[in-house]
Short mmCIF file of C-alpha atoms in Angstrom, two decimals:
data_model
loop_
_atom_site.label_atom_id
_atom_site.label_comp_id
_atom_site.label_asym_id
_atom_site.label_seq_id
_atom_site.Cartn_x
_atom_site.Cartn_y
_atom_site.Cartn_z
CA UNK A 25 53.99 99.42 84.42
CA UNK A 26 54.61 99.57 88.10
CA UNK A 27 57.74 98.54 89.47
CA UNK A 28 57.47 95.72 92.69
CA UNK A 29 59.95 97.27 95.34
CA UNK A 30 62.00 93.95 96.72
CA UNK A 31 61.34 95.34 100.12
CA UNK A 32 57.50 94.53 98.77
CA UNK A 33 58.39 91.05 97.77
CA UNK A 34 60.00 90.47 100.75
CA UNK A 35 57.18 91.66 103.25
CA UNK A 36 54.73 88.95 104.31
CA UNK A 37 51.37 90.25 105.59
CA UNK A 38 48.38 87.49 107.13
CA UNK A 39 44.97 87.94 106.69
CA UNK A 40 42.22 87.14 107.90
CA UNK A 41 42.40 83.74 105.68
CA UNK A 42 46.32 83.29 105.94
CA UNK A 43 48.68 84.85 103.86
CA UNK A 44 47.91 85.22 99.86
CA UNK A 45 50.00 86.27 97.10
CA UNK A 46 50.52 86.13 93.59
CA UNK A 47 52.45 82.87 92.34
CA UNK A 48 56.11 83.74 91.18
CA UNK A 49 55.83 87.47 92.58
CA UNK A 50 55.98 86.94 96.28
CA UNK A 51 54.50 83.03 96.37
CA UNK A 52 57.81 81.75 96.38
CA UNK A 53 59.90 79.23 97.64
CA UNK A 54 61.82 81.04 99.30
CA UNK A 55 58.96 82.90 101.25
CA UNK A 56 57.32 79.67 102.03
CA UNK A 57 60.46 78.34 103.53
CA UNK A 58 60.38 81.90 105.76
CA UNK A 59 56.78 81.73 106.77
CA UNK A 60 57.62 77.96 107.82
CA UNK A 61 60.43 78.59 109.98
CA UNK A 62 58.70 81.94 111.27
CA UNK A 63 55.78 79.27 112.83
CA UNK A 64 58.67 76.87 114.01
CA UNK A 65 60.42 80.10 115.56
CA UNK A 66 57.15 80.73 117.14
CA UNK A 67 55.96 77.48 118.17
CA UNK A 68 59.70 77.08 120.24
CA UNK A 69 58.72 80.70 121.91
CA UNK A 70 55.84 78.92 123.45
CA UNK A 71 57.17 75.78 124.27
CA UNK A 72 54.86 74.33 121.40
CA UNK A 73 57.31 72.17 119.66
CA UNK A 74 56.91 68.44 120.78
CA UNK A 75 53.93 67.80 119.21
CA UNK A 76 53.01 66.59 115.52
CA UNK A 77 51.98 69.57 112.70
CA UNK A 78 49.92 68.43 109.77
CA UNK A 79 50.01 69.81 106.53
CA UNK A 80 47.47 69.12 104.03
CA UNK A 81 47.29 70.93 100.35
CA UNK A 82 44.69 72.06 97.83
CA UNK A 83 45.15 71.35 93.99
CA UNK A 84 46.42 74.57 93.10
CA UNK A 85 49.50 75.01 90.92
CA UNK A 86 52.38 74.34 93.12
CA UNK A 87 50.46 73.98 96.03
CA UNK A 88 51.65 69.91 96.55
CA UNK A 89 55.35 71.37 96.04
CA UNK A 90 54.94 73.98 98.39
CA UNK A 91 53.45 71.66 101.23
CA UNK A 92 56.79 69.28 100.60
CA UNK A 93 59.06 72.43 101.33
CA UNK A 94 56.91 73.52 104.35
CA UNK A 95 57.84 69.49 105.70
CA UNK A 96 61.28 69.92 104.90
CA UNK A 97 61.86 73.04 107.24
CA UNK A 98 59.22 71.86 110.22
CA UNK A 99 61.48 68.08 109.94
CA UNK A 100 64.76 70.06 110.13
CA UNK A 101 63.63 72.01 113.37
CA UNK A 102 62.49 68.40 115.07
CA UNK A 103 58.74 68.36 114.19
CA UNK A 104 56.86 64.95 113.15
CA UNK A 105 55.20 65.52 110.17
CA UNK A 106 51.63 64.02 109.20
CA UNK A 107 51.52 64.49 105.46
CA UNK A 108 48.53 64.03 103.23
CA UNK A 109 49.02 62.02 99.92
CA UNK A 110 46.45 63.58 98.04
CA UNK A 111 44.82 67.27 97.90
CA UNK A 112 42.83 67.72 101.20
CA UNK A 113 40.06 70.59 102.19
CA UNK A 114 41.05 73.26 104.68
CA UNK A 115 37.87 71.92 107.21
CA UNK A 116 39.42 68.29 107.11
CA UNK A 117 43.23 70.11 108.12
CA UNK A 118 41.29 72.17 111.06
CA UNK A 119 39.18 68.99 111.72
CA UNK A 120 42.69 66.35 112.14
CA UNK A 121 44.28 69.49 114.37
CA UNK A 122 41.41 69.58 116.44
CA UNK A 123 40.67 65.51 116.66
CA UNK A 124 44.39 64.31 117.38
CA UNK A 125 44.97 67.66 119.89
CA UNK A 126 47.66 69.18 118.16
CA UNK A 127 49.14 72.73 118.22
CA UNK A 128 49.34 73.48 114.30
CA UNK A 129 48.82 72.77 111.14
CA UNK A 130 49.27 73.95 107.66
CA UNK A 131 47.11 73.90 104.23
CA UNK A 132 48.60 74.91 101.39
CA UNK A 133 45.58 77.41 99.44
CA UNK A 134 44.63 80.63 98.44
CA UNK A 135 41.11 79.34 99.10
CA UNK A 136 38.97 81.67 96.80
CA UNK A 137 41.31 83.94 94.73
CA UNK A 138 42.20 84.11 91.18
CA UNK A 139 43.64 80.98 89.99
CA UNK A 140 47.41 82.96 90.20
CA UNK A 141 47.68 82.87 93.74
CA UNK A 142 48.81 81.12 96.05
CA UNK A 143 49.06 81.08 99.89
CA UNK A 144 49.34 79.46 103.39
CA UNK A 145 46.59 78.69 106.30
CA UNK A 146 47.96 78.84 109.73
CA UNK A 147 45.64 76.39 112.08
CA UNK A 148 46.57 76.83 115.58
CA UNK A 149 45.09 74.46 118.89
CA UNK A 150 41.42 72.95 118.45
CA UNK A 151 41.09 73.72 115.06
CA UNK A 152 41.61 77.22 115.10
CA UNK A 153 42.36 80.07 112.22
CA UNK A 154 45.55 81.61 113.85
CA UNK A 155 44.37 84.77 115.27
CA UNK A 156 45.55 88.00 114.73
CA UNK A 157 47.87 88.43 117.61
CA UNK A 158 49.63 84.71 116.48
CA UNK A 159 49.67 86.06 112.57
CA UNK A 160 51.38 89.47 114.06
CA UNK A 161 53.82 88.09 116.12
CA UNK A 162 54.51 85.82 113.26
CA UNK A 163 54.94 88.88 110.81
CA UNK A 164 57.56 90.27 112.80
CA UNK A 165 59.27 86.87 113.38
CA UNK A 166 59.73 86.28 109.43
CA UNK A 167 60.51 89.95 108.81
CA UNK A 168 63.93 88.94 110.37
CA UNK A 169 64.38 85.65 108.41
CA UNK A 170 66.60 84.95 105.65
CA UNK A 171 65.63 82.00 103.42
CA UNK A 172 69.34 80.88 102.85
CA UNK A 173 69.44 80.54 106.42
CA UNK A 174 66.78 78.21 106.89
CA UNK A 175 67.53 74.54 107.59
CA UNK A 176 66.01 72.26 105.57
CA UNK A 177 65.79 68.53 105.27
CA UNK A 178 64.88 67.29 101.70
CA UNK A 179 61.63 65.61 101.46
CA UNK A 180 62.37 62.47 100.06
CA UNK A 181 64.95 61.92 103.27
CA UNK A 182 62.42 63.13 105.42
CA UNK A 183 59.95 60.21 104.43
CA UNK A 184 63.36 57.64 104.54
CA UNK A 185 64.24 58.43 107.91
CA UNK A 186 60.43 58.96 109.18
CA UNK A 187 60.13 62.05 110.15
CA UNK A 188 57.20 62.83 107.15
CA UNK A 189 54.06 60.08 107.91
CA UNK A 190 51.91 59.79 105.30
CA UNK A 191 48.28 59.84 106.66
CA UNK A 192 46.44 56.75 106.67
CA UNK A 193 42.86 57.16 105.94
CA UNK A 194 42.46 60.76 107.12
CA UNK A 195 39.13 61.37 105.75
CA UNK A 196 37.69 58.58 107.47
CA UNK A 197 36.73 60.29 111.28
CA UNK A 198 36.22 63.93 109.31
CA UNK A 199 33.42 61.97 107.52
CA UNK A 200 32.21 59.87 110.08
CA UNK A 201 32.27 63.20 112.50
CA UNK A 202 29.80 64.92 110.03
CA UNK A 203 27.22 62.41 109.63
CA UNK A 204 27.03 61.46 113.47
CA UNK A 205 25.23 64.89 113.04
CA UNK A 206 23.55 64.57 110.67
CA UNK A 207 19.56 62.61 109.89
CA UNK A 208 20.49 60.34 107.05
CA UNK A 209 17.17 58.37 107.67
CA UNK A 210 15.24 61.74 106.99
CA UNK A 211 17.24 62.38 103.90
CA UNK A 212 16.73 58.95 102.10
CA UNK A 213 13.61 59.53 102.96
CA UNK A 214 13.58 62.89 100.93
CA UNK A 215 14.96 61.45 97.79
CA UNK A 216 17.19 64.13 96.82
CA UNK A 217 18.60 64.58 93.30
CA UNK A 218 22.07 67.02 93.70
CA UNK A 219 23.76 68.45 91.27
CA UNK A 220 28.11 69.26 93.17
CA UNK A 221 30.01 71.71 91.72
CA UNK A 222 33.26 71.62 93.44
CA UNK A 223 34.57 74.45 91.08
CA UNK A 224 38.01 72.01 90.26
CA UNK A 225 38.69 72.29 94.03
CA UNK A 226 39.28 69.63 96.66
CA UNK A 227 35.90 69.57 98.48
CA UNK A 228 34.85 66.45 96.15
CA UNK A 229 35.35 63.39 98.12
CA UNK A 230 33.88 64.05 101.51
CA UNK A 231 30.90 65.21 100.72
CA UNK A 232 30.01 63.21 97.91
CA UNK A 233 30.75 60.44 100.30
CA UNK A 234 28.48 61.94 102.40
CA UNK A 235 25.28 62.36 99.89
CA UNK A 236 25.78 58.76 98.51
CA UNK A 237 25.58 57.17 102.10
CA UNK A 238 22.27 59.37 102.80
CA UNK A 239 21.48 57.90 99.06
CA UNK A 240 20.80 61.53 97.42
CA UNK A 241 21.22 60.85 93.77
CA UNK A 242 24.22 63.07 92.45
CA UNK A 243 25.54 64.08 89.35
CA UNK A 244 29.16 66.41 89.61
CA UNK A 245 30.78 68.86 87.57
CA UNK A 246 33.88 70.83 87.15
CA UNK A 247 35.00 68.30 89.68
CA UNK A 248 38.20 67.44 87.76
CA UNK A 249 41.70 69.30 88.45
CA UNK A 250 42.46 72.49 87.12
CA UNK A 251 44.77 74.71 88.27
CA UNK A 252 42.95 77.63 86.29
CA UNK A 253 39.60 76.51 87.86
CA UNK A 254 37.86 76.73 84.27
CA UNK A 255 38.77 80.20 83.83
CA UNK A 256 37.42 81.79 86.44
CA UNK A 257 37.90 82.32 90.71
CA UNK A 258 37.30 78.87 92.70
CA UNK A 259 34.48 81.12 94.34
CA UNK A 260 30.99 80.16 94.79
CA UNK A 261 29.63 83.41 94.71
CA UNK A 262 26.05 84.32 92.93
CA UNK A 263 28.11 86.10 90.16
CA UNK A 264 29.70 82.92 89.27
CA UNK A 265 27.34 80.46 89.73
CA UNK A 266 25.04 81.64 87.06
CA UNK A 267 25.46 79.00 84.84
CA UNK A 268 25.21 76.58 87.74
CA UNK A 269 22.01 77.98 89.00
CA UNK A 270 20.75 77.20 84.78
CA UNK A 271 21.70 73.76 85.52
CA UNK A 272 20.06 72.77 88.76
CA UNK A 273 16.78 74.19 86.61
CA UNK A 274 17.06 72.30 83.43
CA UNK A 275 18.02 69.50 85.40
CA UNK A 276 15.60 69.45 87.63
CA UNK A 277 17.45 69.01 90.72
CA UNK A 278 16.30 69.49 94.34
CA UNK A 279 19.55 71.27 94.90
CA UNK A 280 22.54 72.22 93.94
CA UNK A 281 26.26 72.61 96.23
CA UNK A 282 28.58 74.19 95.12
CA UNK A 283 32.28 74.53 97.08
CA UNK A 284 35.22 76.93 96.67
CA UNK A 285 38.22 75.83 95.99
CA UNK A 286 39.63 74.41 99.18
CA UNK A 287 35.98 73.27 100.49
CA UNK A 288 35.56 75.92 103.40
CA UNK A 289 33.00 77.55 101.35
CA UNK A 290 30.17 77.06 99.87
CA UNK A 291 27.18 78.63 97.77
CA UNK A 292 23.39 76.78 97.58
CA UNK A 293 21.23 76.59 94.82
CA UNK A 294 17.34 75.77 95.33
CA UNK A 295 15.45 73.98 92.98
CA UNK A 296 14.05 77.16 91.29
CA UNK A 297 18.02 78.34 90.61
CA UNK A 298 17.80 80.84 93.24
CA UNK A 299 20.89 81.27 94.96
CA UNK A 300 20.96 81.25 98.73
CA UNK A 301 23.95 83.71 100.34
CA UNK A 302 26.19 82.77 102.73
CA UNK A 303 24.02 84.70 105.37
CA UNK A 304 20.88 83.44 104.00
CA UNK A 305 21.97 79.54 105.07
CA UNK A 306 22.87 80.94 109.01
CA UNK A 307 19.58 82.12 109.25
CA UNK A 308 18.24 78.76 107.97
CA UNK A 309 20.65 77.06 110.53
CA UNK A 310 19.94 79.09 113.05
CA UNK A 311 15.62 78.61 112.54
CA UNK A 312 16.33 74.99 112.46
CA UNK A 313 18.13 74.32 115.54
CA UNK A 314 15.88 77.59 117.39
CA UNK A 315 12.85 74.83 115.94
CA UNK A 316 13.65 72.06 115.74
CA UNK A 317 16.85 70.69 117.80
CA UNK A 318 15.20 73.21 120.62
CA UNK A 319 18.53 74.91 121.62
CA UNK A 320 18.38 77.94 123.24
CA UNK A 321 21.14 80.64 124.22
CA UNK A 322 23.46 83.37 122.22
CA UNK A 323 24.76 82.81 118.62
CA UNK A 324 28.57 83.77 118.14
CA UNK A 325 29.96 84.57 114.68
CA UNK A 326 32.56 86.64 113.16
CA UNK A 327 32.47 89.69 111.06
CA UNK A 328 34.78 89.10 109.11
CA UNK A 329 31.92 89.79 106.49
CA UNK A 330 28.30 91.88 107.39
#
């Protein structure tokens, strides 16, 4: 068996998701205490520091500790903390940093991977992933940090002495944000049936919130939590969704949704089981606001994928 170098365990490298890594190898406390005062280290560099940071988690194993020991090193360097009470989707996180103007927030997630990782989302100003100059400069910032070193301000004085807010009704705008967008009028009108599979994640309450107030008729599963996401990646890929797309046929659904596990991804099933890729559903977006919104002009995306 290979041997993990400590210089290895040590080393913390962002992607272009945040930074992942196996639970109890290098997902540690004492790397999540390092990351957290890297971004307080860098937020003080650029005068960044008087605002709030948020910090919302996903429902993997560990993941509400790990948000409670981010708060404890963000209140020790002077930030305000708004808190989440229960497991919240990475959109609603970039949503609150973008709404309330703030310079940063956290989510606790390893998004898609394996059920034994584990891993932190930077958000940066208007709602931003932190891009890859902020996650470099960052790297080299915690490179010099020492866990031990860190002050930290335990949680449950934190919330005493108000420096940790709980968040009162933070779904609320996200919601009401998404169906100011949206047609509800046409979609009663359609009478969809839905089968949700948010795949154990924490996707679940906003949008079924959503489809009941359009009045789609919806049935769930796999929405309860699991840290081991059923036995298989919180990914809602067209390899994994094969059962699924058996479902939304003997059911006879109009469609079928299915989320990863923090809710920033997503995989569609028609009502013949055919599942629709990621790429698929831009081109559909695209045709229908080309047709029938009428907007005209370039179309920026990343490529993070091809």
């Amino acid at each position: 068996m290979a041997q993990v170098e400590q210089g290895d365990l040590d080393r913390i490298i962002f992607g272009t998701g945040g930074w992942r890594a196996i639970i109890g190898e290098n997902f540690t406390r004492e790397n999540v205490v390092r990351i957290s005062a890297g971004v307080c280290e860098l937020a003080a560099r650029e005068k960044r520091g008087d605002k709030p940071v948020v910090i919302g988690y996903d429902r993997r194993f560990l993941s509400d500790n790990a948000a409670r020991w981010v708060a404890e090193v963000f209140c020790a360097h002077g930030f305000h903390v708004l808190f989440m009470r229960r497991s919240a989707p990475t959109p609603l996180v970039m949503f609150l940093v973008k709404d309330m103007e703030l310079d940063y927030g956290i989510e606790i997630t390893a998004s898609h991977n394996p059920p034994h990782y584990n891993g932190i989302k930077l958000i940066v100003r208007k709602g931003r992933d932190a891009p890859v100059d902020t996650t470099r400069q960052l790297e080299g910032i915690v490179a010099k940090i020492r866990a031990e070193q860190v002050p930290r301000i335990p949680f449950d004085v934190c919330v005493a002495e108000g420096r940790v807010e709980y968040l009162k009704h933070p779904f609320n705008r996200f919601i009401d944000s998404i169906l100011a967008k949206l047609d509800t009028d046409a979609i009663r009108e359609a009478d969809l049936r839905v089968l949700f599979n948010p795949m154990h994640g924490s996707g679940t309450y906003p949008l079924m919130t959503i489809l009941y107030t359009a009045r789609c008729t919806v049935d769930l599963i796999r929405s309860e939590k699991d840290a081991y996401f059923g036995g298989r990646d919180p990914a809602p890929t067209g390899n994994s969704l094969k059962d699924f797309q058996d479902n939304v046929i003997a059911g006879k659904y109009d469609l079928g949704i299915a989320f990863d596990g923090d809710g920033d991804r997503l995989g569609i099933v028609d009502s013949n089981g055919r599942y629709i890729t990621a790429n698929e559903i831009l081109c559909l977006l695209y045709y229908y606001l080309h047709e029938h919104k009428g907007w005209r002009g370039p179309v920026v995306r990343n490529l993070a994928t091809t």
